[in-house]
Amino acid sequence: MVAGTAPGFPPFEIKEGGELTGFDVELFEAIVAETEYQFGGWQEFEFDALIPSLRDEKIDAIAAAMTITEDRDETIDFSDPYYSADQSIIVREN
């Protein structure tokens, strides 16, 4: 099983000292270790290339800080969500 990710989204995916790490990376590796699948390593992509790479069978799974949207959910299958981020914009009063 080969996983794809897009480093540059700490704390989820980041390269530290040339090594890929972060919450999604470590979680994915731990999950695969509990299965009968063989982990074939990581492929790094620009974020927008992750879904096309999965559809084109360049990778077997995506491990990335990817928000589940209606359009994405129609294209690929997601696991159950494991992180919820509320986003807002803060502006001055006047």
mmCIF file with all atom_site columns, C-alpha atoms in Angstrom:
data_model
loop_
_atom_site.group_PDB
_atom_site.id
_atom_site.type_symbol
_atom_site.label_atom_id
_atom_site.label_alt_id
_atom_site.label_comp_id
_atom_site.label_asym_id
_atom_site.label_entity_id
_atom_site.label_seq_id
_atom_site.pdbx_PDB_ins_code
_atom_site.Cartn_x
_atom_site.Cartn_y
_atom_site.Cartn_z
_atom_site.occupancy
_atom_site.B_iso_or_equiv
_atom_site.pdbx_formal_charge
_atom_site.auth_seq_id
_atom_site.auth_comp_id
_atom_site.auth_asym_id
_atom_site.auth_atom_id
_atom_site.pdbx_PDB_model_num
ATOM 1  C CA . MET A 1 1  ? 0.000   0.000  0.000   1.00 0.00 ? 1  MET A CA 1
ATOM 2  C CA . VAL A 1 2  ? 1.440   3.345  -1.083  1.00 0.00 ? 2  VAL A CA 1
ATOM 3  C CA . ALA A 1 3  ? 0.094   6.518  0.511   1.00 0.00 ? 3  ALA A CA 1
ATOM 4  C CA . GLY A 1 4  ? 0.077   10.027 -0.879  1.00 0.00 ? 4  GLY A CA 1
ATOM 5  C CA . THR A 1 5  ? 0.381   13.241 1.075   1.00 0.00 ? 5  THR A CA 1
ATOM 6  C CA . ALA A 1 6  ? 1.164   16.926 0.618   1.00 0.00 ? 6  ALA A CA 1
ATOM 7  C CA . PRO A 1 7  ? 3.743   18.073 3.174   1.00 0.00 ? 7  PRO A CA 1
ATOM 8  C CA . GLY A 1 8  ? 3.535   21.640 4.337   1.00 0.00 ? 8  GLY A CA 1
ATOM 9  C CA . PHE A 1 9  ? 0.455   21.527 6.530   1.00 0.00 ? 9  PHE A CA 1
ATOM 10 C CA . PRO A 1 10 ? 1.758   21.265 10.105  1.00 0.00 ? 10 PRO A CA 1
ATOM 11 C CA . PRO A 1 11 ? 0.932   19.638 12.420  1.00 0.00 ? 11 PRO A CA 1
ATOM 12 C CA . PHE A 1 12 ? -0.635  17.134 9.999   1.00 0.00 ? 12 PHE A CA 1
ATOM 13 C CA . GLU A 1 13 ? 2.051   16.703 7.325   1.00 0.00 ? 13 GLU A CA 1
ATOM 14 C CA . ILE A 1 14 ? 5.477   18.260 7.454   1.00 0.00 ? 14 ILE A CA 1
ATOM 15 C CA . LYS A 1 15 ? 9.059   17.463 6.567   1.00 0.00 ? 15 LYS A CA 1
ATOM 16 C CA . GLU A 1 16 ? 11.498  17.764 9.458   1.00 0.00 ? 16 GLU A CA 1
ATOM 17 C CA . GLY A 1 17 ? 15.148  17.109 8.753   1.00 0.00 ? 17 GLY A CA 1
ATOM 18 C CA . GLY A 1 18 ? 14.183  15.621 5.391   1.00 0.00 ? 18 GLY A CA 1
ATOM 19 C CA . GLU A 1 19 ? 11.801  13.143 7.052   1.00 0.00 ? 19 GLU A CA 1
ATOM 20 C CA . LEU A 1 20 ? 8.052   13.116 6.526   1.00 0.00 ? 20 LEU A CA 1
ATOM 21 C CA . THR A 1 21 ? 6.168   13.336 9.826   1.00 0.00 ? 21 THR A CA 1
ATOM 22 C CA . GLY A 1 22 ? 3.027   14.766 11.383  1.00 0.00 ? 22 GLY A CA 1
ATOM 23 C CA . PHE A 1 23 ? -0.258  13.570 12.807  1.00 0.00 ? 23 PHE A CA 1
ATOM 24 C CA . ASP A 1 24 ? -1.713  12.149 9.567   1.00 0.00 ? 24 ASP A CA 1
ATOM 25 C CA . VAL A 1 25 ? 1.573   10.470 8.632   1.00 0.00 ? 25 VAL A CA 1
ATOM 26 C CA . GLU A 1 26 ? 2.027   8.797  11.993  1.00 0.00 ? 26 GLU A CA 1
ATOM 27 C CA . LEU A 1 27 ? -1.664  7.828  12.250  1.00 0.00 ? 27 LEU A CA 1
ATOM 28 C CA . PHE A 1 28 ? -1.666  6.244  8.788   1.00 0.00 ? 28 PHE A CA 1
ATOM 29 C CA . GLU A 1 29 ? 1.507   4.268  9.468   1.00 0.00 ? 29 GLU A CA 1
ATOM 30 C CA . ALA A 1 30 ? 0.088   3.035  12.802  1.00 0.00 ? 30 ALA A CA 1
ATOM 31 C CA . ILE A 1 31 ? -3.164  1.934  11.181  1.00 0.00 ? 31 ILE A CA 1
ATOM 32 C CA . VAL A 1 32 ? -1.402  0.040  8.389   1.00 0.00 ? 32 VAL A CA 1
ATOM 33 C CA . ALA A 1 33 ? 0.836   -1.657 10.976  1.00 0.00 ? 33 ALA A CA 1
ATOM 34 C CA . GLU A 1 34 ? -2.317  -3.133 12.549  1.00 0.00 ? 34 GLU A CA 1
ATOM 35 C CA . THR A 1 35 ? -3.438  -4.694 9.266   1.00 0.00 ? 35 THR A CA 1
ATOM 36 C CA . GLU A 1 36 ? -2.151  -7.370 6.916   1.00 0.00 ? 36 GLU A CA 1
ATOM 37 C CA . TYR A 1 37 ? -1.211  -4.743 4.294   1.00 0.00 ? 37 TYR A CA 1
ATOM 38 C CA . GLN A 1 38 ? 2.426   -4.073 3.467   1.00 0.00 ? 38 GLN A CA 1
ATOM 39 C CA . PHE A 1 39 ? 3.305   -0.373 3.620   1.00 0.00 ? 39 PHE A CA 1
ATOM 40 C CA . GLY A 1 40 ? 5.101   0.652  0.426   1.00 0.00 ? 40 GLY A CA 1
ATOM 41 C CA . GLY A 1 41 ? 6.000   4.172  1.520   1.00 0.00 ? 41 GLY A CA 1
ATOM 42 C CA . TRP A 1 42 ? 4.946   7.707  0.750   1.00 0.00 ? 42 TRP A CA 1
ATOM 43 C CA . GLN A 1 43 ? 4.514   9.667  -2.454  1.00 0.00 ? 43 GLN A CA 1
ATOM 44 C CA . GLU A 1 44 ? 4.536   13.439 -2.091  1.00 0.00 ? 44 GLU A CA 1
ATOM 45 C CA . PHE A 1 45 ? 2.310   15.639 -4.244  1.00 0.00 ? 45 PHE A CA 1
ATOM 46 C CA . GLU A 1 46 ? 0.955   19.136 -4.413  1.00 0.00 ? 46 GLU A CA 1
ATOM 47 C CA . PHE A 1 47 ? -2.348  19.129 -2.510  1.00 0.00 ? 47 PHE A CA 1
ATOM 48 C CA . ASP A 1 48 ? -4.486  19.524 -5.651  1.00 0.00 ? 48 ASP A CA 1
ATOM 49 C CA . ALA A 1 49 ? -2.840  16.441 -7.201  1.00 0.00 ? 49 ALA A CA 1
ATOM 50 C CA . LEU A 1 50 ? -3.797  14.051 -4.379  1.00 0.00 ? 50 LEU A CA 1
ATOM 51 C CA . ILE A 1 51 ? -7.289  13.101 -5.547  1.00 0.00 ? 51 ILE A CA 1
ATOM 52 C CA . PRO A 1 52 ? -6.294  12.719 -9.226  1.00 0.00 ? 52 PRO A CA 1
ATOM 53 C CA . SER A 1 53 ? -3.340  10.559 -8.125  1.00 0.00 ? 53 SER A CA 1
ATOM 54 C CA . LEU A 1 54 ? -5.684  8.313  -6.148  1.00 0.00 ? 54 LEU A CA 1
ATOM 55 C CA . ARG A 1 55 ? -8.163  8.075  -9.036  1.00 0.00 ? 55 ARG A CA 1
ATOM 56 C CA . ASP A 1 56 ? -5.304  7.312  -11.474 1.00 0.00 ? 56 ASP A CA 1
ATOM 57 C CA . GLU A 1 57 ? -4.077  4.546  -9.111  1.00 0.00 ? 57 GLU A CA 1
ATOM 58 C CA . LYS A 1 58 ? -0.669  6.173  -8.576  1.00 0.00 ? 58 LYS A CA 1
ATOM 59 C CA . ILE A 1 59 ? -1.355  5.768  -4.832  1.00 0.00 ? 59 ILE A CA 1
ATOM 60 C CA . ASP A 1 60 ? -3.639  3.538  -2.777  1.00 0.00 ? 60 ASP A CA 1
ATOM 61 C CA . ALA A 1 61 ? -4.670  6.044  -0.101  1.00 0.00 ? 61 ALA A CA 1
ATOM 62 C CA . ILE A 1 62 ? -4.428  9.703  0.845   1.00 0.00 ? 62 ILE A CA 1
ATOM 63 C CA . ALA A 1 63 ? -3.243  10.833 4.269   1.00 0.00 ? 63 ALA A CA 1
ATOM 64 C CA . ALA A 1 64 ? -3.581  14.598 4.295   1.00 0.00 ? 64 ALA A CA 1
ATOM 65 C CA . ALA A 1 65 ? -5.354  17.402 6.105   1.00 0.00 ? 65 ALA A CA 1
ATOM 66 C CA . MET A 1 66 ? -8.266  17.243 3.680   1.00 0.00 ? 66 MET A CA 1
ATOM 67 C CA . THR A 1 67 ? -11.630 18.729 4.503   1.00 0.00 ? 67 THR A CA 1
ATOM 68 C CA . ILE A 1 68 ? -14.554 16.546 3.479   1.00 0.00 ? 68 ILE A CA 1
ATOM 69 C CA . THR A 1 69 ? -16.624 18.546 1.009   1.00 0.00 ? 69 THR A CA 1
ATOM 70 C CA . GLU A 1 70 ? -19.654 17.438 -0.982  1.00 0.00 ? 70 GLU A CA 1
ATOM 71 C CA . ASP A 1 71 ? -17.684 17.476 -4.258  1.00 0.00 ? 71 ASP A CA 1
ATOM 72 C CA . ARG A 1 72 ? -14.774 15.509 -2.815  1.00 0.00 ? 72 ARG A CA 1
ATOM 73 C CA . ASP A 1 73 ? -17.116 13.037 -1.133  1.00 0.00 ? 73 ASP A CA 1
ATOM 74 C CA . GLU A 1 74 ? -18.740 12.301 -4.510  1.00 0.00 ? 74 GLU A CA 1
ATOM 75 C CA . THR A 1 75 ? -15.313 11.583 -6.015  1.00 0.00 ? 75 THR A CA 1
ATOM 76 C CA . ILE A 1 76 ? -13.525 9.525  -3.335  1.00 0.00 ? 76 ILE A CA 1
ATOM 77 C CA . ASP A 1 77 ? -14.369 7.587  -0.183  1.00 0.00 ? 77 ASP A CA 1
ATOM 78 C CA . PHE A 1 78 ? -13.385 9.122  3.162   1.00 0.00 ? 78 PHE A CA 1
ATOM 79 C CA . SER A 1 79 ? -12.801 7.479  6.510   1.00 0.00 ? 79 SER A CA 1
ATOM 80 C CA . ASP A 1 80 ? -14.803 8.732  9.455   1.00 0.00 ? 80 ASP A CA 1
ATOM 81 C CA . PRO A 1 81 ? -13.682 12.284 10.295  1.00 0.00 ? 81 PRO A CA 1
ATOM 82 C CA . TYR A 1 82 ? -11.123 12.435 13.100  1.00 0.00 ? 82 TYR A CA 1
ATOM 83 C CA . TYR A 1 83 ? -10.490 16.182 13.315  1.00 0.00 ? 83 TYR A CA 1
ATOM 84 C CA . SER A 1 84 ? -12.863 19.139 13.132  1.00 0.00 ? 84 SER A CA 1
ATOM 85 C CA . ALA A 1 85 ? -11.503 22.613 12.461  1.00 0.00 ? 85 ALA A CA 1
ATOM 86 C CA . ASP A 1 86 ? -13.609 25.716 12.812  1.00 0.00 ? 86 ASP A CA 1
ATOM 87 C CA . GLN A 1 87 ? -12.394 28.520 10.604  1.00 0.00 ? 87 GLN A CA 1
ATOM 88 C CA . SER A 1 88 ? -13.141 32.202 10.978  1.00 0.00 ? 88 SER A CA 1
ATOM 89 C CA . ILE A 1 89 ? -11.986 35.623 9.907   1.00 0.00 ? 89 ILE A CA 1
ATOM 90 C CA . ILE A 1 90 ? -11.118 38.281 12.472  1.00 0.00 ? 90 ILE A CA 1
ATOM 91 C CA . VAL A 1 91 ? -11.328 41.956 11.507  1.00 0.00 ? 91 VAL A CA 1
ATOM 92 C CA . ARG A 1 92 ? -11.094 45.252 13.317  1.00 0.00 ? 92 ARG A CA 1
ATOM 93 C CA . GLU A 1 93 ? -14.347 46.653 14.609  1.00 0.00 ? 93 GLU A CA 1
ATOM 94 C CA . ASN A 1 94 ? -14.316 49.803 12.477  1.00 0.00 ? 94 ASN A CA 1
#
